[in-house]
Each structure stands twice: as structure tokens, then as C-alpha cells.
GROMACS .gro file of C-alpha atoms in nm:
model
  134
    1UNK     CA    1  -5.515  -4.239 -20.645
    2UNK     CA    2  -5.353  -4.554 -20.610
    3UNK     CA    3  -4.942  -4.480 -20.480
    4UNK     CA    4  -4.694  -4.711 -20.588
    5UNK     CA    5  -4.554  -4.869 -20.306
    6UNK     CA    6  -4.102  -4.985 -20.350
    7UNK     CA    7  -3.979  -5.189 -20.085
    8UNK     CA    8  -3.640  -5.018 -19.941
    9UNK     CA    9  -3.349  -5.114 -19.740
   10UNK     CA   10  -3.408  -4.901 -19.404
   11UNK     CA   11  -3.132  -4.639 -19.390
   12UNK     CA   12  -2.755  -4.704 -19.373
   13UNK     CA   13  -2.847  -5.060 -19.448
   14UNK     CA   14  -2.774  -5.196 -19.782
   15UNK     CA   15  -2.806  -5.549 -19.939
   16UNK     CA   16  -2.437  -5.742 -19.857
   17UNK     CA   17  -2.464  -5.839 -20.330
   18UNK     CA   18  -2.287  -6.202 -20.235
   19UNK     CA   19  -2.222  -6.267 -20.595
   20UNK     CA   20  -2.046  -6.016 -20.725
   21UNK     CA   21  -1.777  -6.034 -20.458
   22UNK     CA   22  -1.765  -6.387 -20.530
   23UNK     CA   23  -1.780  -6.350 -20.870
   24UNK     CA   24  -1.493  -6.061 -20.828
   25UNK     CA   25  -1.250  -6.212 -20.621
   26UNK     CA   26  -1.279  -6.597 -20.795
   27UNK     CA   27  -1.168  -6.411 -21.092
   28UNK     CA   28  -0.992  -6.060 -21.208
   29UNK     CA   29  -1.273  -5.856 -21.335
   30UNK     CA   30  -1.545  -6.095 -21.246
   31UNK     CA   31  -1.755  -5.873 -21.096
   32UNK     CA   32  -1.813  -5.654 -21.327
   33UNK     CA   33  -1.843  -5.910 -21.573
   34UNK     CA   34  -2.102  -5.994 -21.360
   35UNK     CA   35  -2.256  -5.695 -21.381
   36UNK     CA   36  -2.239  -5.654 -21.828
   37UNK     CA   37  -1.961  -5.419 -21.764
   38UNK     CA   38  -1.690  -5.613 -21.975
   39UNK     CA   39  -1.450  -5.373 -22.103
   40UNK     CA   40  -1.379  -5.318 -21.803
   41UNK     CA   41  -1.356  -5.652 -21.668
   42UNK     CA   42  -1.124  -5.748 -21.985
   43UNK     CA   43  -0.883  -5.479 -21.925
   44UNK     CA   44  -0.895  -5.565 -21.496
   45UNK     CA   45  -0.905  -5.969 -21.642
   46UNK     CA   46  -0.579  -5.886 -21.877
   47UNK     CA   47  -0.378  -5.660 -21.673
   48UNK     CA   48  -0.441  -5.847 -21.329
   49UNK     CA   49  -0.334  -6.241 -21.518
   50UNK     CA   50  -0.103  -6.050 -21.719
   51UNK     CA   51   0.086  -5.957 -21.444
   52UNK     CA   52   0.010  -6.239 -21.230
   53UNK     CA   53   0.182  -6.476 -21.537
   54UNK     CA   54   0.531  -6.237 -21.520
   55UNK     CA   55   0.528  -6.315 -21.149
   56UNK     CA   56   0.531  -6.652 -21.253
   57UNK     CA   57   0.722  -6.617 -21.524
   58UNK     CA   58   1.016  -6.451 -21.311
   59UNK     CA   59   1.012  -6.744 -21.049
   60UNK     CA   60   0.825  -6.527 -20.799
   61UNK     CA   61   0.753  -6.717 -20.480
   62UNK     CA   62   0.468  -6.751 -20.251
   63UNK     CA   63   0.385  -6.624 -19.876
   64UNK     CA   64   0.333  -6.865 -19.715
   65UNK     CA   65   0.027  -6.912 -19.434
   66UNK     CA   66   0.198  -7.128 -19.172
   67UNK     CA   67   0.491  -6.898 -19.089
   68UNK     CA   68   0.548  -6.753 -18.763
   69UNK     CA   69   0.606  -6.360 -18.945
   70UNK     CA   70   0.330  -6.156 -18.977
   71UNK     CA   71   0.488  -6.034 -19.284
   72UNK     CA   72   0.496  -6.388 -19.427
   73UNK     CA   73   0.080  -6.439 -19.261
   74UNK     CA   74  -0.035  -6.104 -19.429
   75UNK     CA   75   0.173  -6.157 -19.770
   76UNK     CA   76  -0.034  -6.457 -19.797
   77UNK     CA   77  -0.335  -6.329 -19.759
   78UNK     CA   78  -0.266  -6.053 -20.011
   79UNK     CA   79  -0.165  -6.406 -20.305
   80UNK     CA   80  -0.480  -6.509 -20.201
   81UNK     CA   81  -0.643  -6.208 -20.327
   82UNK     CA   82  -0.594  -6.331 -20.744
   83UNK     CA   83  -0.865  -6.610 -20.642
   84UNK     CA   84  -0.861  -6.863 -20.925
   85UNK     CA   85  -0.516  -6.801 -21.056
   86UNK     CA   86  -0.320  -6.853 -20.734
   87UNK     CA   87  -0.519  -7.178 -20.600
   88UNK     CA   88  -0.455  -7.278 -20.945
   89UNK     CA   89  -0.107  -7.214 -20.965
   90UNK     CA   90  -0.080  -7.395 -20.633
   91UNK     CA   91  -0.329  -7.748 -20.714
   92UNK     CA   92  -0.082  -7.731 -21.024
   93UNK     CA   93   0.232  -7.743 -20.825
   94UNK     CA   94   0.396  -7.427 -20.871
   95UNK     CA   95   0.619  -7.398 -20.591
   96UNK     CA   96   0.894  -7.157 -20.663
   97UNK     CA   97   1.174  -7.242 -20.449
   98UNK     CA   98   1.326  -6.974 -20.246
   99UNK     CA   99   1.637  -6.782 -20.492
  100UNK     CA  100   1.847  -6.486 -20.468
  101UNK     CA  101   1.811  -6.367 -20.797
  102UNK     CA  102   1.713  -6.045 -20.863
  103UNK     CA  103   1.466  -6.145 -21.114
  104UNK     CA  104   1.267  -6.394 -20.809
  105UNK     CA  105   1.202  -6.061 -20.562
  106UNK     CA  106   1.016  -5.935 -20.881
  107UNK     CA  107   0.851  -6.171 -20.962
  108UNK     CA  108   0.716  -6.179 -20.590
  109UNK     CA  109   0.636  -5.825 -20.589
  110UNK     CA  110   0.419  -5.853 -20.935
  111UNK     CA  111   0.180  -6.216 -20.722
  112UNK     CA  112   0.183  -6.033 -20.455
  113UNK     CA  113   0.041  -5.733 -20.621
  114UNK     CA  114  -0.164  -5.905 -20.854
  115UNK     CA  115  -0.354  -6.021 -20.545
  116UNK     CA  116  -0.412  -5.664 -20.335
  117UNK     CA  117  -0.462  -5.572 -20.708
  118UNK     CA  118  -0.744  -5.754 -20.735
  119UNK     CA  119  -0.877  -5.663 -20.381
  120UNK     CA  120  -0.907  -5.338 -20.507
  121UNK     CA  121  -1.094  -5.400 -20.836
  122UNK     CA  122  -1.361  -5.648 -20.547
  123UNK     CA  123  -1.427  -5.316 -20.366
  124UNK     CA  124  -1.518  -5.181 -20.747
  125UNK     CA  125  -1.746  -5.421 -20.793
  126UNK     CA  126  -1.913  -5.378 -20.497
  127UNK     CA  127  -1.919  -5.038 -20.509
  128UNK     CA  128  -2.068  -5.065 -20.828
  129UNK     CA  129  -2.334  -5.292 -20.736
  130UNK     CA  130  -2.471  -5.102 -20.473
  131UNK     CA  131  -2.465  -4.769 -20.638
  132UNK     CA  132  -2.210  -4.543 -20.459
  133UNK     CA  133  -2.046  -4.553 -20.822
  134UNK     CA  134  -2.163  -4.572 -21.171
   0.00000   0.00000   0.00000
């Protein structure tokens, strides 16, 4: 009787789905689109994209990595979580001046939270890719 053998990774070792992770970081919902989860990907792209756009419309500012403040540096990493949205805004010259308006402060928080929500979406896409979540 012939036995069917399959190549399996050793217990505890999971292959890293690089394509899914890169797509998920570059475009909110991109990791879900990569895995053909169209509905979830569309909701994530729409909600995070809208939050990012509102942050820009309210005059929010991006955090700076070159600052001596740890909070500023961590904020930059949060902004960077938005992937191509952040990179495109920086490339096309978006740079809001520091403002004392409450709307600008809300805009800054919207930009930061959009990046952090995308980080959670990256983790969700990873869990789906490795089979930890359906």
C-alpha cells in the first residue's frame, strides 16, 4: 500500500508569508485581498483610508523620526504603519504646520490611529495566512 507523504514544517516552526505581510503593510486590507478575502479587505481599505483622509483634511501632522523625543519617534512608527498612504502623502509634499487648533490635534490622532489599525490588520492577515484564524 502506497502512503502519501507531505512536506510539513516541524512543530512550532511556521513559514513566514512575506507576500501577504508586504501587501498588508503597503495597502490597508491588501493582505486580505492577497488571500482573496474581498469583503474584509474592502472594509479595511475603506475605513482606514477614510480615517487617513479625514486626518489629512483636518490638518493633522505627521510625527518626526529625527526628533530627540521617544514619543515623537514612536509616533513616526505609528504613522509609517499606514504604508503607501503615508508614503504618498509625504512624497506629494503634505506637511501641515504645527497648529493650536483642536481640529488639527484630532487630525494628528486620526493619522496615527489609521497607521496603528493597519498594523492590527497586518497581524490579522498573518494569522489567516498561517492558519491560526479562519
